[in-house]
Tab-separated table of C-alpha atoms and ligand atoms in Angstrom:
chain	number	residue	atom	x	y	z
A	1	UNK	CA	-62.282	-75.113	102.969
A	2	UNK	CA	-65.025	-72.766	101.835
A	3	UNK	CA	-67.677	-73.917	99.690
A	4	UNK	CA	-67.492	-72.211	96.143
A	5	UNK	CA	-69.978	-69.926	95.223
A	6	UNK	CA	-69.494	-69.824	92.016
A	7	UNK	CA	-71.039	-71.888	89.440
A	8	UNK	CA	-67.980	-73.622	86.956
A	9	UNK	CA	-67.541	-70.880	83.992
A	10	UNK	CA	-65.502	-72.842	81.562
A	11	UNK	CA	-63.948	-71.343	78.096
A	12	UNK	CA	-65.310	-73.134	75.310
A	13	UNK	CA	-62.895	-75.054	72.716
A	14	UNK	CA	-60.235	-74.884	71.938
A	15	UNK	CA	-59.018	-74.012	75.224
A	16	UNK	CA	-58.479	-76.933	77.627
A	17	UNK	CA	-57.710	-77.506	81.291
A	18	UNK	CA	-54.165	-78.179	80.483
A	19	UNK	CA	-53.378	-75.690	78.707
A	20	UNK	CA	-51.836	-72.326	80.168
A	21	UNK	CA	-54.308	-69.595	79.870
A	22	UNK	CA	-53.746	-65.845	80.897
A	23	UNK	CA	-55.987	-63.344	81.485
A	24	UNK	CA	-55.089	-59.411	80.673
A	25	UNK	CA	-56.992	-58.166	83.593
A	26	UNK	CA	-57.694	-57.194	87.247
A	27	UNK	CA	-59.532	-61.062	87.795
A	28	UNK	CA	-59.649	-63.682	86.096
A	29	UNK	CA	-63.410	-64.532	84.702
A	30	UNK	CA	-62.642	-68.079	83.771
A	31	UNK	CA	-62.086	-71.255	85.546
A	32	UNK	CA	-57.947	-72.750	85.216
A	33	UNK	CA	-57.014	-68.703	84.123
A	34	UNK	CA	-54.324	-67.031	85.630
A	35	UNK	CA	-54.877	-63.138	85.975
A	36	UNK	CA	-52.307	-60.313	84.701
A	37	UNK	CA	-53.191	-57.157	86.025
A	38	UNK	CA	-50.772	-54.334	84.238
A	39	UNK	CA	-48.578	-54.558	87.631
A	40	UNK	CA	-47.855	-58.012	86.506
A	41	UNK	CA	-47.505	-57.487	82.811
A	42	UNK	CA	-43.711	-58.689	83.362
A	43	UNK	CA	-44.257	-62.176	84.410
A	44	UNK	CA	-46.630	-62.964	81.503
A	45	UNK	CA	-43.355	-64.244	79.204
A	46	UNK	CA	-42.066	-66.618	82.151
A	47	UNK	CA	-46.249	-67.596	82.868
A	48	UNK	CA	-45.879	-68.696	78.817
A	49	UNK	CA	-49.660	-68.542	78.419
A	50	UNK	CA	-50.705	-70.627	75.339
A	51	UNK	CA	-54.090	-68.817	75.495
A	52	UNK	CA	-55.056	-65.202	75.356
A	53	UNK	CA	-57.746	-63.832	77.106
A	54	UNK	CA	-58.638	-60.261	77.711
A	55	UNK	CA	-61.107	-58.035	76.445
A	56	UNK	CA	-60.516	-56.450	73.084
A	57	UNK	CA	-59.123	-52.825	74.011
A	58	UNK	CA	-56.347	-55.206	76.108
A	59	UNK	CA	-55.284	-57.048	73.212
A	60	UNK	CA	-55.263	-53.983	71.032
A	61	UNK	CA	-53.130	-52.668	73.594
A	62	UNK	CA	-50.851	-56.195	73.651
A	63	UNK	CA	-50.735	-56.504	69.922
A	64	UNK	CA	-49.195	-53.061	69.827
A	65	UNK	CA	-46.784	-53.987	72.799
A	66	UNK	CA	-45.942	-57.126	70.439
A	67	UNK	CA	-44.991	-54.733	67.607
A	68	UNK	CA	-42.819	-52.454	69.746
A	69	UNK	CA	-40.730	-55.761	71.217
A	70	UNK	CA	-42.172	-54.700	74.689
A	71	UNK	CA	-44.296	-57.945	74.860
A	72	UNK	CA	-42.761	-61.459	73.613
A	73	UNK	CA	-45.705	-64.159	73.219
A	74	UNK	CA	-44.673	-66.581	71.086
A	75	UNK	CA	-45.812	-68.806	73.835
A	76	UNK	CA	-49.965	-68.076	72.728
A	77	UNK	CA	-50.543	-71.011	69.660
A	78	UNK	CA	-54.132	-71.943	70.437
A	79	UNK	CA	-55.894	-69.430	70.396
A	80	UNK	CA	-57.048	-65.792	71.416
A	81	UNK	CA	-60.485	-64.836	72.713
A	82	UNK	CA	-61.669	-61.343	72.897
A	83	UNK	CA	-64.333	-60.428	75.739
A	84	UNK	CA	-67.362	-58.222	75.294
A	85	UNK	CA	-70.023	-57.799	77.574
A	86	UNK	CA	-73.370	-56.716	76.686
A	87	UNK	CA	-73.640	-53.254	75.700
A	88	UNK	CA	-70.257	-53.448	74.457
A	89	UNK	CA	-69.259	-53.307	70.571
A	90	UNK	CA	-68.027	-56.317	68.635
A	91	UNK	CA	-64.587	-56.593	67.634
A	92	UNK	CA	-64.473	-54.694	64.497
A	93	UNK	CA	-62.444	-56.094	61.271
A	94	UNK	CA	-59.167	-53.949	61.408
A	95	UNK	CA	-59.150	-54.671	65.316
A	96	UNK	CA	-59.204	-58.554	64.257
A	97	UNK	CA	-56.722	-58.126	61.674
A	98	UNK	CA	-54.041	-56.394	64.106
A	99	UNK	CA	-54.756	-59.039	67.072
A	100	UNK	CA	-54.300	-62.175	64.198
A	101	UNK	CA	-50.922	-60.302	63.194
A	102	UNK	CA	-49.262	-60.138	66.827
A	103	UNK	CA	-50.377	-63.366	68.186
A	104	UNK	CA	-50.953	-65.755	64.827
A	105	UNK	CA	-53.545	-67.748	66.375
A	106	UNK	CA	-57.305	-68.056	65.951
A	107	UNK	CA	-59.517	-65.410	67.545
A	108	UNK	CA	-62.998	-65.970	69.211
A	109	UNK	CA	-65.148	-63.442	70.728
A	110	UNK	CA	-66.882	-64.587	73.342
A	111	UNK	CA	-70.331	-62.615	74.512
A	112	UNK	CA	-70.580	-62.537	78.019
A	113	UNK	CA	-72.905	-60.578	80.740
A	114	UNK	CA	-72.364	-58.010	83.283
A	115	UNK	CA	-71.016	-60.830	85.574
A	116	UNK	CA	-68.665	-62.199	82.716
A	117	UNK	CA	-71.046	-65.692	82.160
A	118	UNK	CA	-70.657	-67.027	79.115
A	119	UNK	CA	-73.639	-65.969	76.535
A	120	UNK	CA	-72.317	-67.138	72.962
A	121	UNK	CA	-68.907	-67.550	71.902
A	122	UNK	CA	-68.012	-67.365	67.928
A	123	UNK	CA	-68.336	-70.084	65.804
A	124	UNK	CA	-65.009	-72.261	65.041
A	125	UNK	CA	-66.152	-71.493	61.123
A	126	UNK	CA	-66.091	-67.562	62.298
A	127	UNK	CA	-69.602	-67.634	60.828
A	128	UNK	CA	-71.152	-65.722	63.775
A	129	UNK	CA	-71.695	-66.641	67.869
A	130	UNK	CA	-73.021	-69.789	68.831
A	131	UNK	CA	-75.538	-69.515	71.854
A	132	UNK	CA	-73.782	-71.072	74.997
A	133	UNK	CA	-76.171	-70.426	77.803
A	134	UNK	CA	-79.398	-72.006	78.470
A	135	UNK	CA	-80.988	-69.246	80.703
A	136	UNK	CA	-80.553	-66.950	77.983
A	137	UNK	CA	-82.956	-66.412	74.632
A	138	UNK	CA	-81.749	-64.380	71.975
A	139	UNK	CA	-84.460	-63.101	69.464
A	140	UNK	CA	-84.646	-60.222	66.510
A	141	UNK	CA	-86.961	-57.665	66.665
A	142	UNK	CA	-86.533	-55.594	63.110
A	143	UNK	CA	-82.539	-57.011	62.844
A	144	UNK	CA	-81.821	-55.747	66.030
A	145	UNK	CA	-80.729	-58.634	68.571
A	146	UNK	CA	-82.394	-58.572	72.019
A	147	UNK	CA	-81.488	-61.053	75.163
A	148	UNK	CA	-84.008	-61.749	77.957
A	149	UNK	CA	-83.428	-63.928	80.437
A	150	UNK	CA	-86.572	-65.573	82.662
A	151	UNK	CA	-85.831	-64.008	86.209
A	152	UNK	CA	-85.742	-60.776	84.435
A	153	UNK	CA	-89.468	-59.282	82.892
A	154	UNK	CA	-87.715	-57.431	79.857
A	155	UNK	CA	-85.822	-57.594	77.017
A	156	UNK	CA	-82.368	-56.249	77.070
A	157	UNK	CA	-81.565	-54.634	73.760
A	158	UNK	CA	-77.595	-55.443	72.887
A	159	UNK	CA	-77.388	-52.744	70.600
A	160	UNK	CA	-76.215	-55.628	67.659
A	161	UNK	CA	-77.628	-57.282	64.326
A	162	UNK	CA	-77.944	-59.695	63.172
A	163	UNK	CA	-80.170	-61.190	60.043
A	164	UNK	CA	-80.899	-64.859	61.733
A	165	UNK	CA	-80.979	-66.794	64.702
A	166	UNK	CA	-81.212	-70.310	63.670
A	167	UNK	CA	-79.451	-74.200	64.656
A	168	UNK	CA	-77.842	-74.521	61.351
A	169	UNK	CA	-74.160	-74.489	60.931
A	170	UNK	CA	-71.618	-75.844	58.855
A	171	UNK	CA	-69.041	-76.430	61.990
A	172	UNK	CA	-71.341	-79.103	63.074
A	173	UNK	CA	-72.435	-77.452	66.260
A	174	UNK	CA	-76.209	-78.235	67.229
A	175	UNK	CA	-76.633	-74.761	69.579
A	176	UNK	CA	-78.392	-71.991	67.863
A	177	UNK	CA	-76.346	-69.785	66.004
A	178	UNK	CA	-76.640	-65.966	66.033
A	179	UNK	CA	-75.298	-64.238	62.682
A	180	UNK	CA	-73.790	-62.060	61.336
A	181	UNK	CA	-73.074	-59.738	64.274
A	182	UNK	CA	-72.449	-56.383	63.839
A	183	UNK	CA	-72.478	-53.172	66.026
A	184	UNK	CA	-76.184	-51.610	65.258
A	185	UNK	CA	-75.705	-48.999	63.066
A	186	UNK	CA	-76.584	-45.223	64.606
A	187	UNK	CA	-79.105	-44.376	61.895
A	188	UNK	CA	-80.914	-47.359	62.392
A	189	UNK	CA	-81.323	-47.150	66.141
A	190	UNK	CA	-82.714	-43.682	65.005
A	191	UNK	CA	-85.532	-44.985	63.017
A	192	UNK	CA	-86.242	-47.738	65.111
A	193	UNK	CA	-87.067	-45.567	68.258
B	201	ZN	ZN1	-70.715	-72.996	63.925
């Protein structure tokens, strides 16, 4: 057997090693996920995932497949967690609102890095992203988040805001908590270059 390269890369709660959990995607980025490429779209109902994963132009795409009767998931009733790497743009309100309606279930974003390891993943409260890796800082510089992470000299700007970065939350989680979270607005990238 070969030795596994990669380091474990588990999804946070509520998802749980026995639970089925589907991916909408080429690969699946988590450990005990099953992948769904579009080719395989068709054996997702018989699969009966009980958790969602997929980035959030996928589940856009599934919630509207839901609507039309061309995707049955009644199976998903944990939850649904949205993907979106660095760079990328947060799920936005409306977005949340049509995912919730197709699938019924709670939905967590989870941050994650140009390899797909985990960064933050939202609070169970939904009051922002809980910090979930401990080679990465997170700090504000004028409300604008930045990342860096020790093997690497600079800053990464995420393009979010956020108003505080602090270990207070009412969920009871101890790791720092990033919030609120919102795409940077364009004006304000303006003035702050
Ligand atoms: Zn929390």
């Amino acid at each position: 057997m070969r030795a596994r390269k990669r380091p474990p890369r588990e999804l946070p709660f509520p998802a749980a090693p026995h639970l089925r959990m589907a991916q909408l995607g080429e690969t699946a980025t988590f450990d005990g996920v099953s992948a769904f490429p579009p080719a395989r779209r068709s054996e997702l109902k018989a699969f009966a995932p009980q958790v969602l994963v997929a980035s959030a132009d996928a589940l856009v795409t599934a919630a509207h497949a839901v609507f039309s009767d061309d995707l049955a998931l009644e199976s998903v009733d944990t939850a649904v967690f949205a993907l979106t790497q660095v760079g990328g743009t947060p799920v936005a309100p409306p977005e949340r609102d049509l995912i919730w309606r197709a699938f019924q279930v709670p939905l967590y974003e989870l941050y994650v890095d140009s390899e797909w390891k985990l960064l933050a993943a939202e609070c169970e409260a939904h009051d922002g992203w809980h910090l979930r890796s401990l080679d990465v800082e997170f700090h504000l510089e004028g409300g604008e988040l930045f990342l860096r992470q020790p093997a690497l000299a600079a800053a990464i700007r995420t393009g979010l805001t956020a108003s505080c970065v602090d270990g207070l939350c009412e969920c009871g989680d101890a790791a720092p908590l990033v919030r609120p979270i919102a795409a940077h607005c364009r004006s304000l990238a303006a003035s702050a270059l």
